[in-house]
Amino acid sequence: MTVSVTGRLTSAVTPAAADILFDRHLRVPPDPVAAELRPTSEVDRAHVVMLAERGVVDRETAARLLSGIEELRAQDFAPLRHLPAPRGRYLAYEGHLVATLGEETGGVLHSGRSRNDLNATVLRLQLRRPYDRLLAETDTLGRVLVERGRRWHTTVMPAYTHHQPAVPITYGHYLAGVAAALVRDLDQLDHAGRELGENPLGAGAVGGTTLPVDPARTTELLGFDAPLANSLHAVASRDVVLRLLAACTVLGVLLTRTAHDLQSWTSAENPLLVLPDDLVGSSSMMPQKRNPFLLENVQGKAAAALGALTAATAAMSTARYTNAIAVGTEAVGHLWPALEATTDAVVLLRLMFEGAEPDPGTMLGRATAGHTAATALAERLVVSGVPFRTAHHLVGEISTVALATGRAFGETAAHHLGDRPRDLLDALDPASVAAAAGAGGGPAPASVLAALDDAARDLDRLGAAADARRQTWATAEHALGDAVSTLISRP
């Protein structure tokens, strides 16, 4: 149904943006007890299965303990919601198992393990979903850029330097450039997240354990790639937090810079792009306004990771290289809102690129009025034997005269260069110049399409890696469930 917002706008903001900006904070937040203990209990399940398989805990005890954990999970940890937790929620959870199952059963849960390696493991499990969502949304943005780049690879516009028209390119060329940078940022996010595949479980408090635990087995059951080889590293380091925040910060810079471009190109003074009503907002006072305010949200949200990186780095730098609350708790706390804000910025910018339509006439007009063919004329003079600096001065004078007289650049050039070969002025319009600029990754159609093909191949490669990760996690989830069920049914 069409919603009238003002007399100027005919629709409300698109639902995907409204969800981020207006609706999310109205939702009932998830139960914090269940949110904390569900991944913890996932680690517990794998740990108990492994202890039983290694003979550290007899299978009957393991079956009773797993049954108690499964019952709590089925109840979404309701019996624990109102328990006092003076030493933390995990110890209250373990205490409940001891109280309900007995010391001989509940008391074996923490064998060969510390909260230190447990917390390091849980962090990696908790990061999977927001990390995967960020990568998925960034991939979607990249594919929008590639698709729109192909659609408009011959739509001529000026490139800008110092906010001034510079040379003729195409809108598709611009989108291909953004896609290339985005792919590199996505690759860095992929690299930063590889630490999520490292299993810290088994490191204990800091020096491992004398019990014959099997980190390779918990690695398999929890969907990790490999156990960490050093127990100190396993509990002391949260570098994955800094690497993810650093990668988000670099991505945020790209998002902010492109948002600045879109702000300029959707302005009344330079309307190269047209936005639909569901991507703009009205003014509460000024009825004529169409404000592309989502771009300001992109800029604000994209900056969140930089602040979080600064705060997390500062917190970690206060601690010695061992398990430390400043590292594992205080620094980590800055990561979650930064991941969400960065993902939101990606989504909002993608909506803008999806909805923005170029105005080819205005784009070409700005490229023509900005004398963007001037550099090409100077280069043609170079080919004819004129030193570049001489050609540079000559063409600069032509541009000055054209602006002063109000005559077209090409007409003025023909007047000043009438004694030179005629082919100097052939195909000097911005569209022809852009189409001829294939060297150096320029805006010629073949060059733009090749760059877009490169970006698409990289997105496919990174997407395949993400699919493989998801498959590993899903396979492990099923394997762990089967292992738990088998132990419970046949202790």
Short mmCIF file of C-alpha atoms in Angstrom, two decimals:
data_model
loop_
_atom_site.label_atom_id
_atom_site.label_comp_id
_atom_site.label_asym_id
_atom_site.label_seq_id
_atom_site.Cartn_x
_atom_site.Cartn_y
_atom_site.Cartn_z
CA MET A 1 0.00 0.00 0.00
CA THR A 2 1.29 3.45 -0.86
CA VAL A 3 1.88 5.62 2.16
CA SER A 4 1.78 9.38 1.69
CA VAL A 5 4.57 10.98 3.70
CA THR A 6 4.32 14.51 2.37
CA GLY A 7 2.84 16.11 -0.70
CA ARG A 8 6.27 15.70 -2.32
CA LEU A 9 6.88 12.06 -1.42
CA THR A 10 4.55 9.21 -2.32
CA SER A 11 6.03 6.37 -0.26
CA ALA A 12 7.67 5.64 3.05
CA VAL A 13 11.31 4.64 3.31
CA THR A 14 12.05 1.15 2.01
CA PRO A 15 11.34 -1.56 4.64
CA ALA A 16 14.93 -2.82 4.75
CA ALA A 17 16.17 0.63 5.75
CA ALA A 18 13.25 1.22 8.11
CA ASP A 19 14.09 -2.02 9.90
CA ILE A 20 17.63 -0.80 10.55
CA LEU A 21 16.81 2.79 11.44
CA PHE A 22 13.39 2.77 13.06
CA ASP A 23 12.17 -0.69 14.01
CA ARG A 24 15.04 -2.75 15.38
CA HIS A 25 15.28 -1.02 18.75
CA LEU A 26 11.57 -1.69 19.35
CA ARG A 27 12.00 -5.46 19.34
CA VAL A 28 12.18 -7.43 22.55
CA PRO A 29 15.88 -8.25 23.06
CA PRO A 30 16.87 -11.92 23.33
CA ASP A 31 17.06 -13.40 26.80
CA PRO A 32 20.63 -12.64 27.97
CA VAL A 33 20.93 -15.83 30.00
CA ALA A 34 20.08 -18.06 27.03
CA ALA A 35 22.18 -15.95 24.68
CA GLU A 36 25.23 -16.48 26.90
CA LEU A 37 24.69 -20.10 27.84
CA ARG A 38 23.61 -21.64 24.53
CA PRO A 39 27.06 -21.39 22.91
CA THR A 40 28.64 -22.30 26.25
CA SER A 41 26.52 -25.44 26.41
CA GLU A 42 27.51 -26.25 22.83
CA VAL A 43 31.14 -26.34 23.94
CA ASP A 44 30.12 -28.39 26.99
CA ARG A 45 28.45 -31.01 24.81
CA ALA A 46 31.56 -31.44 22.67
CA HIS A 47 33.81 -31.45 25.72
CA VAL A 48 31.80 -34.13 27.55
CA VAL A 49 31.58 -36.32 24.44
CA MET A 50 35.34 -36.09 24.09
CA LEU A 51 35.96 -36.82 27.79
CA ALA A 52 33.81 -39.94 27.52
CA GLU A 53 35.53 -41.11 24.36
CA ARG A 54 38.93 -40.60 25.98
CA GLY A 55 37.92 -42.46 29.11
CA VAL A 56 38.40 -39.46 31.39
CA VAL A 57 34.72 -39.69 32.39
CA ASP A 58 32.81 -42.97 32.30
CA ARG A 59 30.09 -43.13 29.67
CA GLU A 60 27.24 -43.52 32.16
CA THR A 61 28.23 -40.32 33.96
CA ALA A 62 28.69 -38.54 30.65
CA ALA A 63 25.22 -39.66 29.53
CA ARG A 64 23.58 -38.34 32.69
CA LEU A 65 25.47 -35.05 32.41
CA LEU A 66 24.57 -34.63 28.75
CA SER A 67 20.93 -35.39 29.53
CA GLY A 68 20.93 -32.61 32.12
CA ILE A 69 22.50 -30.18 29.64
CA GLU A 70 20.03 -31.16 26.92
CA GLU A 71 17.13 -30.60 29.30
CA LEU A 72 18.37 -27.09 30.09
CA ARG A 73 18.79 -26.34 26.39
CA ALA A 74 15.26 -27.58 25.67
CA GLN A 75 13.95 -25.22 28.38
CA ASP A 76 16.02 -22.35 26.94
CA PHE A 77 17.80 -22.26 30.33
CA ALA A 78 14.67 -21.04 32.10
CA PRO A 79 15.65 -22.59 35.48
CA LEU A 80 18.77 -20.40 35.51
CA ARG A 81 17.21 -17.03 34.75
CA HIS A 82 16.67 -16.00 38.33
CA LEU A 83 19.56 -17.76 40.00
CA PRO A 84 22.15 -15.51 41.66
CA ALA A 85 25.45 -15.44 39.76
CA PRO A 86 27.98 -13.78 42.09
CA ARG A 87 30.91 -15.36 40.24
CA GLY A 88 29.46 -15.29 36.78
CA ARG A 89 26.68 -16.95 34.83
CA TYR A 90 28.75 -19.98 33.85
CA LEU A 91 29.51 -21.02 37.43
CA ALA A 92 25.82 -20.60 38.31
CA TYR A 93 25.01 -22.91 35.38
CA GLU A 94 27.60 -25.47 36.49
CA GLY A 95 26.34 -25.17 40.08
CA HIS A 96 22.80 -25.92 38.92
CA LEU A 97 24.00 -29.11 37.20
CA VAL A 98 25.80 -30.16 40.39
CA ALA A 99 22.72 -29.42 42.49
CA THR A 100 20.33 -31.33 40.22
CA LEU A 101 22.58 -34.21 39.08
CA GLY A 102 24.87 -34.61 42.06
CA GLU A 103 28.55 -33.85 42.56
CA GLU A 104 29.62 -37.13 40.94
CA THR A 105 27.92 -36.13 37.70
CA GLY A 106 27.75 -32.34 37.52
CA GLY A 107 31.15 -31.96 39.12
CA VAL A 108 33.03 -33.59 36.22
CA LEU A 109 31.92 -31.03 33.62
CA HIS A 110 34.92 -28.77 34.01
CA SER A 111 37.55 -31.55 33.95
CA GLY A 112 40.61 -30.49 31.96
CA ARG A 113 39.18 -27.06 31.23
CA SER A 114 39.19 -23.48 32.49
CA ARG A 115 36.88 -20.57 31.93
CA ASN A 116 39.85 -19.10 30.05
CA ASP A 117 39.89 -21.58 27.17
CA LEU A 118 36.10 -21.89 27.40
CA ASN A 119 35.62 -18.14 26.91
CA ALA A 120 38.08 -18.03 24.03
CA THR A 121 36.17 -20.86 22.35
CA VAL A 122 32.74 -19.39 22.98
CA LEU A 123 33.83 -16.07 21.48
CA ARG A 124 34.61 -17.80 18.21
CA LEU A 125 31.24 -19.55 18.19
CA GLN A 126 29.39 -16.32 18.97
CA LEU A 127 31.18 -14.50 16.17
CA ARG A 128 30.12 -16.92 13.47
CA ARG A 129 26.66 -15.53 12.80
CA PRO A 130 27.44 -11.76 12.77
CA TYR A 131 30.67 -12.37 10.87
CA ASP A 132 28.90 -14.49 8.27
CA ARG A 133 26.14 -11.89 7.92
CA LEU A 134 28.66 -9.11 7.34
CA LEU A 135 30.38 -11.13 4.63
CA ALA A 136 27.07 -12.08 3.02
CA GLU A 137 25.81 -8.49 2.91
CA THR A 138 29.14 -7.24 1.57
CA ASP A 139 29.01 -9.91 -1.12
CA THR A 140 25.49 -8.76 -2.05
CA LEU A 141 26.68 -5.15 -2.32
CA GLY A 142 29.52 -6.29 -4.55
CA ARG A 143 27.18 -8.16 -6.86
CA VAL A 144 24.89 -5.13 -7.11
CA LEU A 145 27.89 -3.01 -8.11
CA VAL A 146 28.88 -5.54 -10.77
CA GLU A 147 25.36 -5.85 -12.18
CA ARG A 148 24.78 -2.09 -12.27
CA GLY A 149 28.27 -1.56 -13.68
CA ARG A 150 27.49 -3.81 -16.61
CA ARG A 151 24.14 -2.12 -17.13
CA TRP A 152 25.68 1.35 -17.33
CA HIS A 153 29.16 0.65 -18.64
CA THR A 154 28.66 3.09 -21.53
CA THR A 155 26.77 5.82 -19.64
CA VAL A 156 29.17 8.76 -19.84
CA MET A 157 29.82 11.02 -16.87
CA PRO A 158 32.68 13.16 -15.62
CA ALA A 159 35.23 11.79 -13.20
CA TYR A 160 35.91 14.34 -10.47
CA THR A 161 39.16 15.38 -8.85
CA HIS A 162 39.16 18.10 -6.20
CA HIS A 163 35.36 18.27 -6.72
CA GLN A 164 35.89 19.49 -10.30
CA PRO A 165 35.10 17.70 -13.59
CA ALA A 166 38.32 16.02 -14.73
CA VAL A 167 38.07 13.48 -17.57
CA PRO A 168 35.18 11.58 -19.13
CA ILE A 169 34.46 8.13 -17.70
CA THR A 170 31.27 6.11 -17.43
CA TYR A 171 29.06 5.39 -14.46
CA GLY A 172 29.86 1.72 -14.98
CA HIS A 173 33.56 2.54 -14.77
CA TYR A 174 32.97 4.24 -11.42
CA LEU A 175 30.98 1.26 -10.14
CA ALA A 176 33.70 -1.13 -11.32
CA GLY A 177 36.24 0.89 -9.35
CA VAL A 178 34.15 0.71 -6.19
CA ALA A 179 33.61 -3.02 -6.76
CA ALA A 180 37.36 -3.61 -7.07
CA ALA A 181 38.00 -1.87 -3.75
CA LEU A 182 35.10 -3.68 -2.10
CA VAL A 183 36.42 -7.06 -3.21
CA ARG A 184 39.77 -6.28 -1.65
CA ASP A 185 38.07 -5.27 1.61
CA LEU A 186 35.98 -8.45 1.53
CA ASP A 187 39.15 -10.46 1.01
CA GLN A 188 40.65 -8.83 4.10
CA LEU A 189 37.53 -9.64 6.11
CA ASP A 190 37.82 -13.23 4.95
CA HIS A 191 41.47 -13.30 6.03
CA ALA A 192 40.74 -11.70 9.40
CA GLY A 193 38.09 -14.30 10.09
CA ARG A 194 40.36 -17.28 9.54
CA GLU A 195 41.19 -17.20 13.25
CA LEU A 196 37.59 -18.21 13.87
CA GLY A 197 38.63 -21.63 12.61
CA GLU A 198 41.20 -22.10 15.39
CA ASN A 199 40.10 -24.10 18.43
CA PRO A 200 41.44 -22.87 21.82
CA LEU A 201 39.76 -25.67 23.79
CA GLY A 202 42.26 -27.75 25.74
CA ALA A 203 44.51 -24.84 26.66
CA GLY A 204 43.09 -24.75 30.19
CA ALA A 205 43.89 -21.70 32.27
CA VAL A 206 47.14 -21.04 30.40
CA GLY A 207 49.30 -24.17 30.59
CA GLY A 208 47.19 -26.92 29.10
CA THR A 209 46.18 -29.94 31.20
CA THR A 210 47.64 -33.24 32.32
CA LEU A 211 44.40 -35.02 31.45
CA PRO A 212 44.46 -36.83 28.08
CA VAL A 213 42.07 -34.46 26.31
CA ASP A 214 41.76 -34.58 22.53
CA PRO A 215 41.55 -31.07 20.99
CA ALA A 216 41.32 -32.63 17.53
CA ARG A 217 38.02 -34.26 18.49
CA THR A 218 36.44 -31.10 19.89
CA THR A 219 37.72 -29.30 16.79
CA GLU A 220 35.73 -31.73 14.66
CA LEU A 221 32.62 -31.61 16.81
CA LEU A 222 32.52 -27.80 16.96
CA GLY A 223 33.31 -27.12 13.30
CA PHE A 224 36.77 -25.64 13.75
CA ASP A 225 39.59 -26.19 11.28
CA ALA A 226 42.42 -27.01 13.67
CA PRO A 227 43.35 -26.79 17.36
CA LEU A 228 45.66 -24.01 18.49
CA ALA A 229 49.14 -25.39 19.07
CA ASN A 230 50.13 -23.20 22.03
CA SER A 231 48.09 -22.90 25.22
CA LEU A 232 49.40 -19.42 26.10
CA HIS A 233 48.47 -18.08 22.68
CA ALA A 234 45.06 -19.75 22.95
CA VAL A 235 44.00 -17.85 26.07
CA ALA A 236 46.08 -14.66 25.86
CA SER A 237 45.27 -13.54 22.35
CA ARG A 238 42.10 -11.97 21.02
CA ASP A 239 43.81 -10.66 17.90
CA VAL A 240 40.84 -11.84 15.88
CA VAL A 241 38.90 -8.95 17.44
CA LEU A 242 41.49 -6.39 16.35
CA ARG A 243 41.82 -7.87 12.87
CA LEU A 244 38.08 -7.88 12.32
CA LEU A 245 37.76 -4.31 13.58
CA ALA A 246 40.67 -3.22 11.39
CA ALA A 247 39.09 -4.84 8.33
CA CYS A 248 35.74 -3.22 9.17
CA THR A 249 37.47 0.14 9.58
CA VAL A 250 39.02 -0.06 6.11
CA LEU A 251 35.71 -1.18 4.63
CA GLY A 252 34.00 1.69 6.46
CA VAL A 253 36.33 4.19 4.79
CA LEU A 254 35.25 2.93 1.36
CA LEU A 255 31.57 3.06 2.33
CA THR A 256 31.91 6.61 3.62
CA ARG A 257 33.79 7.89 0.58
CA THR A 258 31.27 6.44 -1.87
CA ALA A 259 28.43 7.85 0.24
CA HIS A 260 30.04 11.28 -0.17
CA ASP A 261 30.01 10.80 -3.95
CA LEU A 262 26.36 9.81 -3.95
CA GLN A 263 25.50 12.82 -1.80
CA SER A 264 27.11 15.10 -4.35
CA TRP A 265 25.56 13.38 -7.34
CA THR A 266 22.03 13.46 -5.92
CA SER A 267 22.18 17.15 -4.98
CA ALA A 268 19.95 19.72 -6.64
CA GLU A 269 23.06 21.48 -7.96
CA ASN A 270 24.58 18.37 -9.55
CA PRO A 271 21.76 15.83 -10.09
CA LEU A 272 23.59 13.06 -11.90
CA LEU A 273 21.60 10.35 -10.10
CA VAL A 274 17.88 10.12 -9.40
CA LEU A 275 16.64 8.42 -6.24
CA PRO A 276 13.15 6.94 -5.78
CA ASP A 277 10.91 8.25 -3.01
CA ASP A 278 11.54 5.23 -0.79
CA LEU A 279 15.24 6.12 -0.48
CA VAL A 280 14.77 9.73 0.57
CA GLY A 281 13.12 11.50 3.45
CA SER A 282 11.07 14.62 3.83
CA SER A 283 11.61 17.63 6.02
CA SER A 284 9.33 18.17 8.99
CA MET A 285 9.14 21.86 8.06
CA MET A 286 10.19 22.34 4.43
CA PRO A 287 7.69 20.64 2.10
CA GLN A 288 9.88 20.74 -1.03
CA LYS A 289 12.75 18.69 0.41
CA ARG A 290 13.88 15.25 -0.76
CA ASN A 291 16.71 14.36 1.59
CA PRO A 292 18.96 11.34 0.80
CA PHE A 293 19.45 10.90 4.54
CA LEU A 294 20.36 7.21 4.36
CA LEU A 295 23.79 8.30 3.11
CA GLU A 296 24.35 10.18 6.35
CA ASN A 297 23.44 7.02 8.26
CA VAL A 298 26.00 5.14 6.16
CA GLN A 299 28.67 7.66 7.11
CA GLY A 300 27.85 7.52 10.80
CA LYS A 301 27.58 3.74 11.02
CA ALA A 302 30.68 3.12 8.92
CA ALA A 303 32.75 5.11 11.41
CA ALA A 304 31.77 2.90 14.37
CA ALA A 305 34.48 0.32 13.70
CA LEU A 306 37.22 2.94 13.90
CA GLY A 307 36.11 3.98 17.38
CA ALA A 308 35.79 0.35 18.45
CA LEU A 309 39.25 -0.49 17.08
CA THR A 310 40.77 2.40 19.01
CA ALA A 311 39.01 1.41 22.24
CA ALA A 312 39.77 -2.32 21.91
CA THR A 313 43.41 -1.70 21.07
CA ALA A 314 43.78 0.62 24.04
CA ALA A 315 42.16 -1.92 26.38
CA MET A 316 44.36 -4.78 25.18
CA SER A 317 47.53 -2.75 25.44
CA THR A 318 47.05 -2.41 29.21
CA ALA A 319 47.39 -6.16 29.82
CA ARG A 320 50.30 -8.57 30.00
CA TYR A 321 50.45 -11.44 27.52
CA THR A 322 48.36 -13.96 29.40
CA ASN A 323 44.66 -14.38 30.07
CA ALA A 324 43.32 -10.95 31.03
CA ILE A 325 39.88 -9.47 31.61
CA ALA A 326 40.92 -6.27 29.84
CA VAL A 327 41.50 -8.36 26.73
CA GLY A 328 38.91 -11.13 26.86
CA THR A 329 36.02 -9.05 28.23
CA GLU A 330 36.52 -5.30 27.97
CA ALA A 331 38.17 -5.17 24.56
CA VAL A 332 35.86 -7.81 23.08
CA GLY A 333 32.79 -5.85 24.17
CA HIS A 334 33.50 -3.17 21.56
CA LEU A 335 33.31 -5.68 18.70
CA TRP A 336 29.61 -6.53 18.66
CA PRO A 337 28.09 -3.07 18.01
CA ALA A 338 30.82 -2.32 15.50
CA LEU A 339 30.06 -5.45 13.48
CA GLU A 340 26.35 -4.62 13.47
CA ALA A 341 26.93 -0.98 12.51
CA THR A 342 29.29 -1.93 9.69
CA THR A 343 26.83 -4.48 8.35
CA ASP A 344 24.02 -1.92 8.52
CA ALA A 345 26.15 0.59 6.60
CA VAL A 346 26.76 -2.02 3.89
CA VAL A 347 23.04 -2.75 3.61
CA LEU A 348 22.06 0.91 3.43
CA LEU A 349 24.66 1.69 0.76
CA ARG A 350 23.55 -1.32 -1.24
CA LEU A 351 19.96 -0.03 -1.16
CA MET A 352 21.18 3.31 -2.51
CA PHE A 353 23.13 1.75 -5.36
CA GLU A 354 20.19 -0.53 -6.19
CA GLY A 355 17.75 2.36 -6.33
CA ALA A 356 19.86 5.12 -7.87
CA GLU A 357 19.26 5.68 -11.58
CA PRO A 358 21.73 7.73 -13.62
CA ASP A 359 20.47 10.68 -15.63
CA PRO A 360 22.46 10.16 -18.86
CA GLY A 361 21.64 13.57 -20.27
CA THR A 362 22.77 15.44 -17.18
CA MET A 363 25.87 13.27 -16.86
CA LEU A 364 26.90 13.87 -20.46
CA GLY A 365 26.07 17.56 -20.16
CA ARG A 366 28.31 17.93 -17.09
CA ALA A 367 31.12 16.05 -18.86
CA THR A 368 30.79 18.35 -21.87
CA ALA A 369 30.46 21.59 -19.94
CA GLY A 370 33.41 20.60 -17.74
CA HIS A 371 35.75 20.38 -20.77
CA THR A 372 36.60 16.80 -19.78
CA ALA A 373 37.99 16.08 -23.27
CA ALA A 374 40.82 18.56 -22.71
CA THR A 375 43.37 15.98 -21.59
CA ALA A 376 42.64 13.82 -24.63
CA LEU A 377 43.26 16.83 -26.90
CA ALA A 378 46.59 17.48 -25.19
CA GLU A 379 47.56 13.84 -25.67
CA ARG A 380 46.70 14.04 -29.36
CA LEU A 381 48.98 17.02 -29.67
CA VAL A 382 51.71 14.94 -28.05
CA VAL A 383 51.20 12.22 -30.67
CA SER A 384 51.55 14.91 -33.37
CA GLY A 385 54.95 15.91 -31.99
CA VAL A 386 54.15 18.68 -29.47
CA PRO A 387 55.90 18.31 -26.06
CA PHE A 388 53.38 17.51 -23.40
CA ARG A 389 53.97 20.62 -21.28
CA THR A 390 53.55 22.82 -24.35
CA ALA A 391 50.37 20.98 -25.28
CA HIS A 392 49.17 21.32 -21.69
CA HIS A 393 49.54 25.10 -21.78
CA LEU A 394 47.95 25.39 -25.21
CA VAL A 395 44.87 23.38 -24.30
CA GLY A 396 44.58 25.26 -21.00
CA GLU A 397 44.39 28.51 -22.93
CA ILE A 398 41.69 27.05 -25.18
CA SER A 399 39.64 26.10 -22.12
CA THR A 400 40.07 29.58 -20.65
CA VAL A 401 38.86 31.24 -23.84
CA ALA A 402 35.89 28.85 -24.13
CA LEU A 403 34.78 29.66 -20.60
CA ALA A 404 35.25 33.38 -21.09
CA THR A 405 33.33 33.50 -24.36
CA GLY A 406 30.68 30.92 -23.55
CA ARG A 407 31.59 28.92 -26.64
CA ALA A 408 31.84 25.13 -26.69
CA PHE A 409 35.24 23.63 -25.98
CA GLY A 410 35.37 21.78 -29.30
CA GLU A 411 34.40 24.87 -31.28
CA THR A 412 37.03 26.96 -29.52
CA ALA A 413 39.67 24.27 -30.11
CA ALA A 414 38.84 24.17 -33.82
CA HIS A 415 39.31 27.92 -34.02
CA HIS A 416 42.71 27.86 -32.24
CA LEU A 417 44.04 24.76 -33.95
CA GLY A 418 42.77 25.40 -37.45
CA ASP A 419 46.26 25.07 -38.94
CA ARG A 420 46.83 21.60 -37.48
CA PRO A 421 45.69 18.22 -38.87
CA ARG A 422 41.93 17.87 -38.81
CA ASP A 423 41.98 14.48 -37.05
CA LEU A 424 43.09 16.26 -33.85
CA LEU A 425 39.49 17.32 -33.37
CA ASP A 426 37.71 14.23 -34.63
CA ALA A 427 35.74 12.28 -32.01
CA LEU A 428 36.65 14.76 -29.28
CA ASP A 429 33.27 14.54 -27.56
CA PRO A 430 33.32 13.02 -24.04
CA ALA A 431 31.64 9.77 -25.12
CA SER A 432 34.21 9.12 -27.85
CA VAL A 433 37.09 10.01 -25.56
CA ALA A 434 35.83 7.68 -22.83
CA ALA A 435 35.34 4.86 -25.33
CA ALA A 436 38.92 5.27 -26.57
CA ALA A 437 40.52 5.33 -23.10
CA GLY A 438 41.23 1.63 -22.66
CA ALA A 439 44.82 1.83 -21.48
CA GLY A 440 45.57 1.78 -17.78
CA GLY A 441 42.18 0.39 -16.82
CA GLY A 442 40.30 3.32 -18.32
CA PRO A 443 36.57 3.63 -19.13
CA ALA A 444 36.59 2.00 -22.57
CA PRO A 445 33.80 -0.61 -22.66
CA ALA A 446 36.08 -3.64 -22.94
CA SER A 447 38.22 -2.40 -20.06
CA VAL A 448 35.24 -1.78 -17.78
CA LEU A 449 33.67 -5.15 -18.55
CA ALA A 450 36.98 -6.91 -17.92
CA ALA A 451 37.28 -5.21 -14.52
CA LEU A 452 33.72 -6.19 -13.66
CA ASP A 453 34.43 -9.78 -14.71
CA ASP A 454 37.47 -9.79 -12.39
CA ALA A 455 35.34 -8.54 -9.51
CA ALA A 456 32.68 -11.16 -10.21
CA ARG A 457 35.26 -13.96 -10.22
CA ASP A 458 36.69 -12.74 -6.91
CA LEU A 459 33.22 -12.56 -5.40
CA ASP A 460 32.57 -16.12 -6.55
CA ARG A 461 35.84 -17.28 -4.99
CA LEU A 462 35.13 -15.60 -1.67
CA GLY A 463 31.53 -16.75 -1.77
CA ALA A 464 32.66 -20.35 -2.24
CA ALA A 465 34.91 -20.02 0.82
CA ALA A 466 31.98 -18.68 2.84
CA ASP A 467 29.78 -21.54 1.65
CA ALA A 468 32.45 -24.04 2.68
CA ARG A 469 32.62 -22.49 6.16
CA ARG A 470 28.87 -22.68 6.56
CA GLN A 471 28.90 -26.29 5.42
CA THR A 472 31.63 -27.12 7.95
CA TRP A 473 29.62 -25.52 10.74
CA ALA A 474 26.42 -27.31 9.73
CA THR A 475 28.15 -30.68 9.39
CA ALA A 476 29.72 -30.30 12.83
CA GLU A 477 26.40 -29.32 14.36
CA HIS A 478 24.80 -32.51 13.08
CA ALA A 479 27.79 -34.64 14.09
CA LEU A 480 27.76 -33.23 17.62
CA GLY A 481 24.03 -33.79 17.93
CA ASP A 482 24.46 -37.40 16.77
CA ALA A 483 27.34 -37.98 19.18
CA VAL A 484 25.32 -36.61 22.10
CA SER A 485 22.25 -38.66 21.19
CA THR A 486 24.32 -41.82 20.85
CA LEU A 487 25.93 -41.36 24.25
CA ILE A 488 22.62 -40.66 25.94
CA SER A 489 20.80 -43.57 24.32
CA ARG A 490 23.67 -46.07 24.68
CA PRO A 491 25.76 -45.02 27.67
#
